[in-house]
Amino acid sequence: MSVKIIGTGSALPQKIVTNDDLAQMVETSDEWIRERTGIGSRHISTGETVVSLAAEACERALENAGKNPADVQLLLVATAAPETGIPCAACQVQSILGAGSAVAFDLNAACAGFLFALHTACAYIEAGIYENALIAGGEVLSKIVDWTDRSTCVLFGDGAGAVLVQRSEQPGILGFVQHSDGTKGEVLQCHSRQLSNPYISLPFDSHFVKMDGREVFAFAVRQVPACIREVLERNSLSPADVDLYVLHQANRRIVEGIARRLSVEEDRFPMNLDRVGNMSSAAIPVLLDELNREGRLRQGMTLVLSGFGAGLTYGACVLRW
Ligand code: COA
């Protein structure tokens, strides 16, 4: 018994913001952003929400798999930037889809969120609790980014992606590894509301993303290749056996550094970050959906998915398409 991805979908906000647009807001340039990150433009919400984007991505994944919302048994939304703390985004997506039989809840592991949610869904299915699961990664990071901070506002974008997974007799997801390192939490953070009640009121702290970019960069190029090797070794595979690496899209130089450390040609590392920026938990499922719709995923291919981000959290998954 295995768990197989049987449908993919994605949704992006209509508005496209170029590096030149950002150069009108903060002291930056298209040249600097492209050279340091590989990003050329990103989609930014002018009204779309995590819920509306995730629902659209889920509808497309269901359509791609030829399934109805009523068939869905588990619905997970990975997000670090939901519009509401309660109810969770997944319950709102459930309502829009009409997936009345599904159990729905959110999961936050920042940019590794989609991967962690996929692993959670697989564990439920392998335990025999559910037959299928719809998993979305959705972010509207533009509402938590400081648009006056040039070192972060140029990096992120909004969007959502989704996959439908199902129990299968065919080989599908072969294995996962997941890691967390809470001791490094301060390198990438965004505060929520401060404690404030009749007994205590803490001073205001910014509710925007703060990041030590160099630390995050160093962490990603060191830990991601190590955890990819770990999941491959557990499945008696080597980096050369992998047809495509679908990595979190944070920065072109990070992806290139990972490819170098794995001694794998860069053309096995598809990228879309030049058009969409870093969409946190939406990055992997959006890229996967684009590859699927472009016909680049053939049955039997070996794929690695790998995500990393705030927490710190990171992990990898190897699968047969
Ligand atoms: N435009 C122009 N200059 C900028 C800039 C921008 N958008 N952002 C920062 N700079 C400046 C800095 O102020 C600094 O100037 P100084 O030398 O006068 O102080 C200079 O560029 C170098 O900054 P530095 O932070 O050392 O640049 P870098 O080469 O490390 O690149 C990042 C910065 C953010 C692109 C890079 O560290 C990175 O991509 N890190 C990973 C971030 C990430 O992916 N986070 C999400 C993970 S899920």
Short mmCIF file of C-alpha atoms and ligand atoms in Angstrom, two decimals:
data_model
loop_
_atom_site.label_atom_id
_atom_site.label_comp_id
_atom_site.label_asym_id
_atom_site.label_seq_id
_atom_site.Cartn_x
_atom_site.Cartn_y
_atom_site.Cartn_z
CA MET A 1 0.00 0.00 0.00
CA SER A 2 1.21 3.48 -0.89
CA VAL A 3 -0.12 7.03 -1.10
CA LYS A 4 -0.18 8.67 -4.52
CA ILE A 5 -0.68 12.22 -5.72
CA ILE A 6 -3.60 12.00 -8.16
CA GLY A 7 -4.32 15.69 -8.84
CA THR A 8 -2.69 19.11 -8.60
CA GLY A 9 -3.95 22.70 -8.74
CA SER A 10 -2.80 26.25 -8.12
CA ALA A 11 -4.06 29.83 -7.99
CA LEU A 12 -2.22 33.16 -8.06
CA PRO A 13 -3.50 36.71 -7.47
CA GLN A 14 -4.13 38.74 -10.63
CA LYS A 15 -1.74 41.59 -9.87
CA ILE A 16 1.88 41.19 -10.93
CA VAL A 17 4.48 43.39 -9.24
CA THR A 18 7.85 43.72 -10.98
CA ASN A 19 11.21 44.57 -9.46
CA ASP A 20 10.98 47.96 -11.19
CA ASP A 21 7.65 48.55 -9.41
CA LEU A 22 9.39 47.85 -6.07
CA ALA A 23 12.23 50.20 -6.97
CA GLN A 24 9.61 52.99 -6.90
CA MET A 25 8.88 52.13 -3.24
CA VAL A 26 12.24 51.26 -1.66
CA GLU A 27 15.88 51.85 -2.56
CA THR A 28 16.52 48.80 -4.72
CA SER A 29 16.90 47.83 -8.37
CA ASP A 30 15.90 45.07 -10.77
CA GLU A 31 19.60 44.25 -11.17
CA TRP A 32 20.20 43.81 -7.39
CA ILE A 33 17.12 41.65 -6.85
CA ARG A 34 17.77 39.42 -9.88
CA GLU A 35 21.45 38.97 -9.09
CA ARG A 36 20.98 38.16 -5.38
CA THR A 37 17.73 36.16 -5.61
CA GLY A 38 16.76 35.29 -9.21
CA ILE A 39 13.35 36.92 -8.65
CA GLY A 40 11.94 39.13 -11.41
CA SER A 41 8.30 39.58 -10.36
CA ARG A 42 5.70 38.22 -7.96
CA HIS A 43 1.90 38.10 -7.64
CA ILE A 44 0.49 40.32 -4.89
CA SER A 45 -3.04 40.23 -3.53
CA THR A 46 -5.37 43.13 -4.16
CA GLY A 47 -8.22 41.31 -2.43
CA GLU A 48 -7.48 37.60 -2.81
CA THR A 49 -7.14 35.80 0.53
CA VAL A 50 -5.43 32.62 1.73
CA VAL A 51 -8.90 31.07 1.82
CA SER A 52 -9.99 32.20 -1.68
CA LEU A 53 -6.66 31.19 -3.27
CA ALA A 54 -6.50 27.84 -1.45
CA ALA A 55 -10.11 27.07 -2.39
CA GLU A 56 -9.39 27.81 -6.06
CA ALA A 57 -6.23 25.66 -5.98
CA CYS A 58 -8.20 22.82 -4.32
CA GLU A 59 -10.99 23.04 -6.92
CA ARG A 60 -8.40 22.71 -9.69
CA ALA A 61 -6.69 19.75 -7.96
CA LEU A 62 -10.05 17.97 -7.62
CA GLU A 63 -10.87 18.69 -11.27
CA ASN A 64 -7.41 17.43 -12.31
CA ALA A 65 -8.03 14.18 -10.40
CA GLY A 66 -11.63 13.82 -11.63
CA LYS A 67 -12.98 13.81 -8.06
CA ASN A 68 -15.85 15.61 -6.33
CA PRO A 69 -15.55 17.75 -3.19
CA ALA A 70 -17.95 15.36 -1.47
CA ASP A 71 -15.32 12.58 -1.85
CA VAL A 72 -12.70 14.40 0.26
CA GLN A 73 -12.10 12.84 3.69
CA LEU A 74 -9.29 15.04 5.07
CA LEU A 75 -8.58 18.68 4.14
CA LEU A 76 -5.39 20.32 5.39
CA VAL A 77 -4.29 23.90 4.74
CA ALA A 78 -0.66 24.77 5.44
CA THR A 79 -0.33 28.50 6.02
CA ALA A 80 1.75 30.90 8.08
CA ALA A 81 -0.47 33.89 7.32
CA PRO A 82 -4.16 33.01 7.73
CA GLU A 83 -6.71 35.86 7.68
CA THR A 84 -8.39 34.54 10.81
CA GLY A 85 -7.02 32.67 13.80
CA ILE A 86 -10.45 31.15 14.21
CA PRO A 87 -12.04 29.61 12.28
CA CYS A 88 -9.06 28.00 10.61
CA ALA A 89 -8.55 28.50 6.87
CA ALA A 90 -9.20 24.81 6.13
CA CYS A 91 -12.76 24.96 7.53
CA GLN A 92 -13.48 28.02 5.38
CA VAL A 93 -12.07 26.25 2.31
CA GLN A 94 -14.22 23.22 3.17
CA SER A 95 -17.30 25.45 3.20
CA ILE A 96 -16.48 27.05 -0.20
CA LEU A 97 -15.78 23.65 -1.80
CA GLY A 98 -18.80 21.93 -0.28
CA ALA A 99 -16.52 19.19 1.05
CA GLY A 100 -18.96 18.40 3.85
CA SER A 101 -17.53 14.95 4.70
CA ALA A 102 -13.96 16.20 5.21
CA VAL A 103 -12.22 16.75 8.52
CA ALA A 104 -10.45 20.10 8.11
CA PHE A 105 -7.66 21.83 10.00
CA ASP A 106 -4.63 24.08 9.46
CA LEU A 107 -0.96 23.40 9.99
CA ASN A 108 1.83 25.97 10.27
CA ALA A 109 5.43 24.98 9.65
CA ALA A 110 6.22 28.12 7.60
CA CYS A 111 7.90 27.35 4.26
CA ALA A 112 8.07 23.63 5.12
CA GLY A 113 4.32 23.67 5.90
CA PHE A 114 3.09 21.99 2.72
CA LEU A 115 5.61 19.17 3.11
CA PHE A 116 4.72 18.66 6.78
CA ALA A 117 0.99 18.65 5.90
CA LEU A 118 1.60 16.12 3.13
CA HIS A 119 3.41 13.88 5.61
CA THR A 120 0.57 14.27 8.13
CA ALA A 121 -1.98 13.28 5.48
CA CYS A 122 0.10 10.25 4.45
CA ALA A 123 0.32 9.12 8.08
CA TYR A 124 -3.49 9.25 8.40
CA ILE A 125 -3.93 7.29 5.18
CA GLU A 126 -1.26 4.70 6.01
CA ALA A 127 -2.87 4.23 9.44
CA GLY A 128 -6.10 3.33 7.66
CA ILE A 129 -8.02 6.32 9.08
CA TYR A 130 -8.76 8.01 5.74
CA GLU A 131 -8.59 6.95 2.08
CA ASN A 132 -7.72 10.35 0.64
CA ALA A 133 -6.70 13.90 1.54
CA LEU A 134 -6.69 17.32 -0.08
CA ILE A 135 -3.65 19.34 0.98
CA ALA A 136 -3.21 23.03 0.18
CA GLY A 137 -0.36 25.44 0.87
CA GLY A 138 -1.58 29.03 0.76
CA GLU A 139 -0.05 32.37 1.68
CA VAL A 140 -0.84 36.06 1.43
CA LEU A 141 2.51 37.13 2.81
CA SER A 142 2.04 40.66 1.49
CA LYS A 143 0.02 41.43 4.62
CA ILE A 144 2.86 40.50 6.99
CA VAL A 145 5.75 41.94 4.98
CA ASP A 146 7.18 45.34 5.92
CA TRP A 147 6.92 47.25 2.61
CA THR A 148 9.56 49.71 3.81
CA ASP A 149 12.17 46.97 4.44
CA ARG A 150 14.04 46.37 1.16
CA SER A 151 15.82 43.29 2.53
CA THR A 152 12.54 41.34 2.86
CA CYS A 153 9.78 42.97 0.77
CA VAL A 154 11.51 42.06 -2.51
CA LEU A 155 11.52 38.34 -1.69
CA PHE A 156 7.94 37.26 -1.10
CA GLY A 157 4.81 36.64 -3.17
CA ASP A 158 1.21 35.47 -2.67
CA GLY A 159 -0.44 32.31 -3.99
CA ALA A 160 -1.72 28.82 -3.27
CA GLY A 161 -1.19 25.29 -4.54
CA ALA A 162 -2.90 22.00 -3.73
CA VAL A 163 -2.63 18.26 -4.27
CA LEU A 164 -5.12 15.43 -3.85
CA VAL A 165 -3.57 12.23 -2.50
CA GLN A 166 -5.16 8.80 -2.35
CA ARG A 167 -4.38 5.34 -1.04
CA SER A 168 -2.99 3.30 -3.93
CA GLU A 169 -1.61 -0.11 -4.80
CA GLN A 170 0.84 1.59 -7.22
CA PRO A 171 4.12 3.00 -5.85
CA GLY A 172 3.66 6.66 -4.83
CA ILE A 173 5.22 8.45 -1.89
CA LEU A 174 8.24 6.39 -0.84
CA GLY A 175 9.41 8.24 2.26
CA PHE A 176 9.80 11.43 4.24
CA VAL A 177 12.26 13.04 6.63
CA GLN A 178 11.33 16.04 8.76
CA HIS A 179 13.41 18.17 11.12
CA SER A 180 12.86 21.17 13.39
CA ASP A 181 15.36 23.37 15.21
CA GLY A 182 13.56 25.73 17.58
CA THR A 183 16.84 27.10 18.95
CA LYS A 184 17.24 29.12 15.69
CA GLY A 185 13.74 30.59 15.69
CA GLU A 186 14.92 34.21 15.89
CA VAL A 187 16.49 34.22 12.41
CA LEU A 188 13.10 34.44 10.70
CA GLN A 189 10.09 35.60 12.65
CA CYS A 190 6.82 37.48 12.58
CA HIS A 191 5.02 38.33 15.80
CA SER A 192 1.31 37.89 16.21
CA ARG A 193 -0.69 39.94 18.71
CA GLN A 194 1.08 40.95 21.90
CA LEU A 195 -0.19 39.75 25.26
CA SER A 196 -2.77 42.27 26.42
CA ASN A 197 -5.48 41.69 29.00
CA PRO A 198 -6.75 43.44 32.17
CA TYR A 199 -3.63 42.25 34.02
CA ILE A 200 -0.77 42.84 31.58
CA SER A 201 -0.06 44.78 28.42
CA LEU A 202 3.27 44.26 26.69
CA PRO A 203 4.85 47.07 24.63
CA PHE A 204 4.01 47.01 20.93
CA ASP A 205 6.31 44.92 18.80
CA SER A 206 6.20 44.98 15.00
CA HIS A 207 3.85 42.44 13.43
CA PHE A 208 5.97 42.24 10.29
CA VAL A 209 8.46 39.63 9.04
CA LYS A 210 12.01 40.11 10.36
CA MET A 211 14.85 38.06 8.96
CA ASP A 212 18.57 37.50 9.18
CA GLY A 213 18.98 36.66 5.49
CA ARG A 214 22.56 35.41 5.70
CA GLU A 215 21.75 32.95 8.51
CA VAL A 216 18.73 31.61 6.61
CA PHE A 217 20.82 31.26 3.46
CA ALA A 218 23.58 29.34 5.27
CA PHE A 219 21.06 27.07 7.01
CA ALA A 220 19.31 26.20 3.73
CA VAL A 221 22.41 25.29 1.71
CA ARG A 222 23.78 23.19 4.59
CA GLN A 223 20.69 21.35 5.89
CA VAL A 224 18.61 20.80 2.76
CA PRO A 225 21.17 18.66 0.86
CA ALA A 226 21.77 16.68 4.07
CA CYS A 227 18.09 15.89 4.56
CA ILE A 228 17.65 15.06 0.86
CA ARG A 229 20.54 12.58 1.13
CA GLU A 230 18.96 11.18 4.30
CA VAL A 231 15.59 10.44 2.66
CA LEU A 232 17.28 9.01 -0.47
CA GLU A 233 19.58 6.73 1.54
CA ARG A 234 16.63 5.42 3.55
CA ASN A 235 15.09 4.39 0.24
CA SER A 236 18.31 2.99 -1.26
CA LEU A 237 18.49 5.79 -3.83
CA SER A 238 21.25 8.23 -4.75
CA PRO A 239 20.93 11.89 -5.87
CA ALA A 240 21.61 10.81 -9.48
CA ASP A 241 18.51 8.53 -9.42
CA VAL A 242 16.19 11.52 -9.03
CA ASP A 243 14.60 12.89 -12.22
CA LEU A 244 13.36 16.20 -10.78
CA TYR A 245 13.95 18.12 -7.55
CA VAL A 246 10.91 20.24 -6.69
CA LEU A 247 12.39 22.52 -4.04
CA HIS A 248 11.03 25.39 -2.00
CA GLN A 249 11.49 28.48 -4.18
CA ALA A 250 13.25 30.96 -1.90
CA ASN A 251 16.28 32.06 -3.89
CA ARG A 252 17.95 30.89 -7.12
CA ARG A 253 21.38 30.89 -5.43
CA ILE A 254 20.07 28.60 -2.68
CA VAL A 255 18.71 26.14 -5.26
CA GLU A 256 21.98 26.26 -7.22
CA GLY A 257 23.97 25.72 -4.00
CA ILE A 258 21.87 22.67 -3.14
CA ALA A 259 22.34 21.25 -6.67
CA ARG A 260 26.12 21.71 -6.36
CA ARG A 261 26.27 19.99 -2.98
CA LEU A 262 24.30 17.04 -4.33
CA SER A 263 26.50 16.96 -7.49
CA VAL A 264 23.39 16.99 -9.67
CA GLU A 265 22.96 19.08 -12.86
CA GLU A 266 20.89 22.22 -12.35
CA ASP A 267 18.45 21.30 -15.12
CA ARG A 268 16.92 18.75 -12.75
CA PHE A 269 15.93 21.64 -10.46
CA PRO A 270 12.96 23.37 -12.12
CA MET A 271 12.35 26.91 -10.87
CA ASN A 272 9.49 29.39 -11.14
CA LEU A 273 10.71 31.87 -8.50
CA ASP A 274 11.61 34.38 -11.21
CA ARG A 275 7.83 34.83 -11.82
CA VAL A 276 6.36 34.21 -8.35
CA GLY A 277 8.99 34.93 -5.68
CA ASN A 278 8.98 33.07 -2.38
CA MET A 279 5.40 31.95 -1.61
CA SER A 280 6.34 30.02 1.54
CA SER A 281 4.08 26.96 1.95
CA ALA A 282 2.52 27.55 -1.51
CA ALA A 283 5.84 27.30 -3.35
CA ILE A 284 6.17 23.52 -3.73
CA PRO A 285 2.55 22.71 -4.73
CA VAL A 286 2.40 25.63 -7.20
CA LEU A 287 5.63 24.49 -8.91
CA LEU A 288 4.43 20.87 -8.90
CA ASP A 289 1.15 21.93 -10.53
CA GLU A 290 2.95 23.94 -13.21
CA LEU A 291 5.19 20.96 -14.04
CA ASN A 292 2.16 18.66 -14.12
CA ARG A 293 0.19 20.93 -16.45
CA GLU A 294 3.22 21.43 -18.72
CA GLY A 295 3.38 17.63 -19.12
CA ARG A 296 6.86 17.43 -17.57
CA LEU A 297 5.87 14.74 -15.02
CA ARG A 298 5.79 11.28 -16.55
CA GLN A 299 4.53 8.17 -14.81
CA GLY A 300 7.31 6.34 -12.97
CA MET A 301 9.55 9.41 -12.60
CA THR A 302 11.36 9.80 -9.28
CA LEU A 303 10.79 13.19 -7.64
CA VAL A 304 12.16 14.80 -4.51
CA LEU A 305 10.14 17.55 -2.80
CA SER A 306 11.99 19.59 -0.20
CA GLY A 307 11.00 22.59 1.90
CA PHE A 308 12.75 24.70 4.52
CA GLY A 309 11.95 27.82 6.48
CA ALA A 310 11.11 29.56 9.72
CA GLY A 311 11.07 27.53 12.89
CA LEU A 312 13.50 26.41 11.72
CA THR A 313 11.72 23.61 9.89
CA TYR A 314 12.92 21.50 6.98
CA GLY A 315 12.27 18.20 5.34
CA ALA A 316 12.22 16.16 2.16
CA CYS A 317 10.04 13.58 0.49
CA VAL A 318 10.85 11.12 -2.31
CA LEU A 319 8.10 9.79 -4.53
CA ARG A 320 7.30 7.94 -7.76
CA TRP A 321 5.00 9.96 -9.99
N1 COA B 1 18.20 46.19 -2.76
C1 COA B 1 19.40 46.77 -2.67
N2 COA B 1 20.25 46.54 -1.65
C2 COA B 1 19.81 45.73 -0.67
C3 COA B 1 18.57 45.10 -0.71
C4 COA B 1 17.74 45.37 -1.80
N3 COA B 1 16.52 44.81 -1.95
N4 COA B 1 18.43 44.33 0.39
C5 COA B 1 19.57 44.47 1.10
N5 COA B 1 20.40 45.31 0.46
C6 COA B 1 21.73 45.76 0.86
C7 COA B 1 21.98 45.63 2.34
O1 COA B 1 21.45 46.74 3.02
C8 COA B 1 23.48 45.56 2.37
O2 COA B 1 24.00 46.86 2.28
P1 COA B 1 25.26 47.32 3.16
O3 COA B 1 26.39 46.41 2.69
O4 COA B 1 25.41 48.73 2.77
O5 COA B 1 24.85 47.08 4.57
C9 COA B 1 23.86 44.84 1.10
O6 COA B 1 22.69 44.89 0.25
C10 COA B 1 24.23 43.39 1.32
O7 COA B 1 23.24 42.83 2.15
P2 COA B 1 23.27 41.31 2.55
O8 COA B 1 22.14 41.04 3.48
O9 COA B 1 24.66 40.94 2.98
O10 COA B 1 23.00 40.66 1.13
P3 COA B 1 23.00 39.14 0.74
O11 COA B 1 23.93 38.89 -0.36
O12 COA B 1 23.07 38.25 1.96
O13 COA B 1 21.54 38.98 0.12
C11 COA B 1 19.39 38.11 0.70
C12 COA B 1 20.41 39.21 0.92
C13 COA B 1 18.18 38.38 1.59
C14 COA B 1 18.96 38.13 -0.76
C15 COA B 1 20.04 36.74 1.03
O14 COA B 1 20.68 36.80 2.28
C16 COA B 1 19.04 35.64 1.03
O15 COA B 1 18.43 35.35 0.01
N6 COA B 1 18.85 34.95 2.18
C17 COA B 1 17.87 33.92 2.30
C18 COA B 1 16.54 34.55 2.56
C19 COA B 1 15.40 33.63 2.36
O16 COA B 1 15.36 32.93 1.40
N7 COA B 1 14.44 33.64 3.30
C20 COA B 1 13.28 32.86 3.26
C21 COA B 1 13.61 31.43 3.55
S1 COA B 1 12.20 30.46 3.56
#
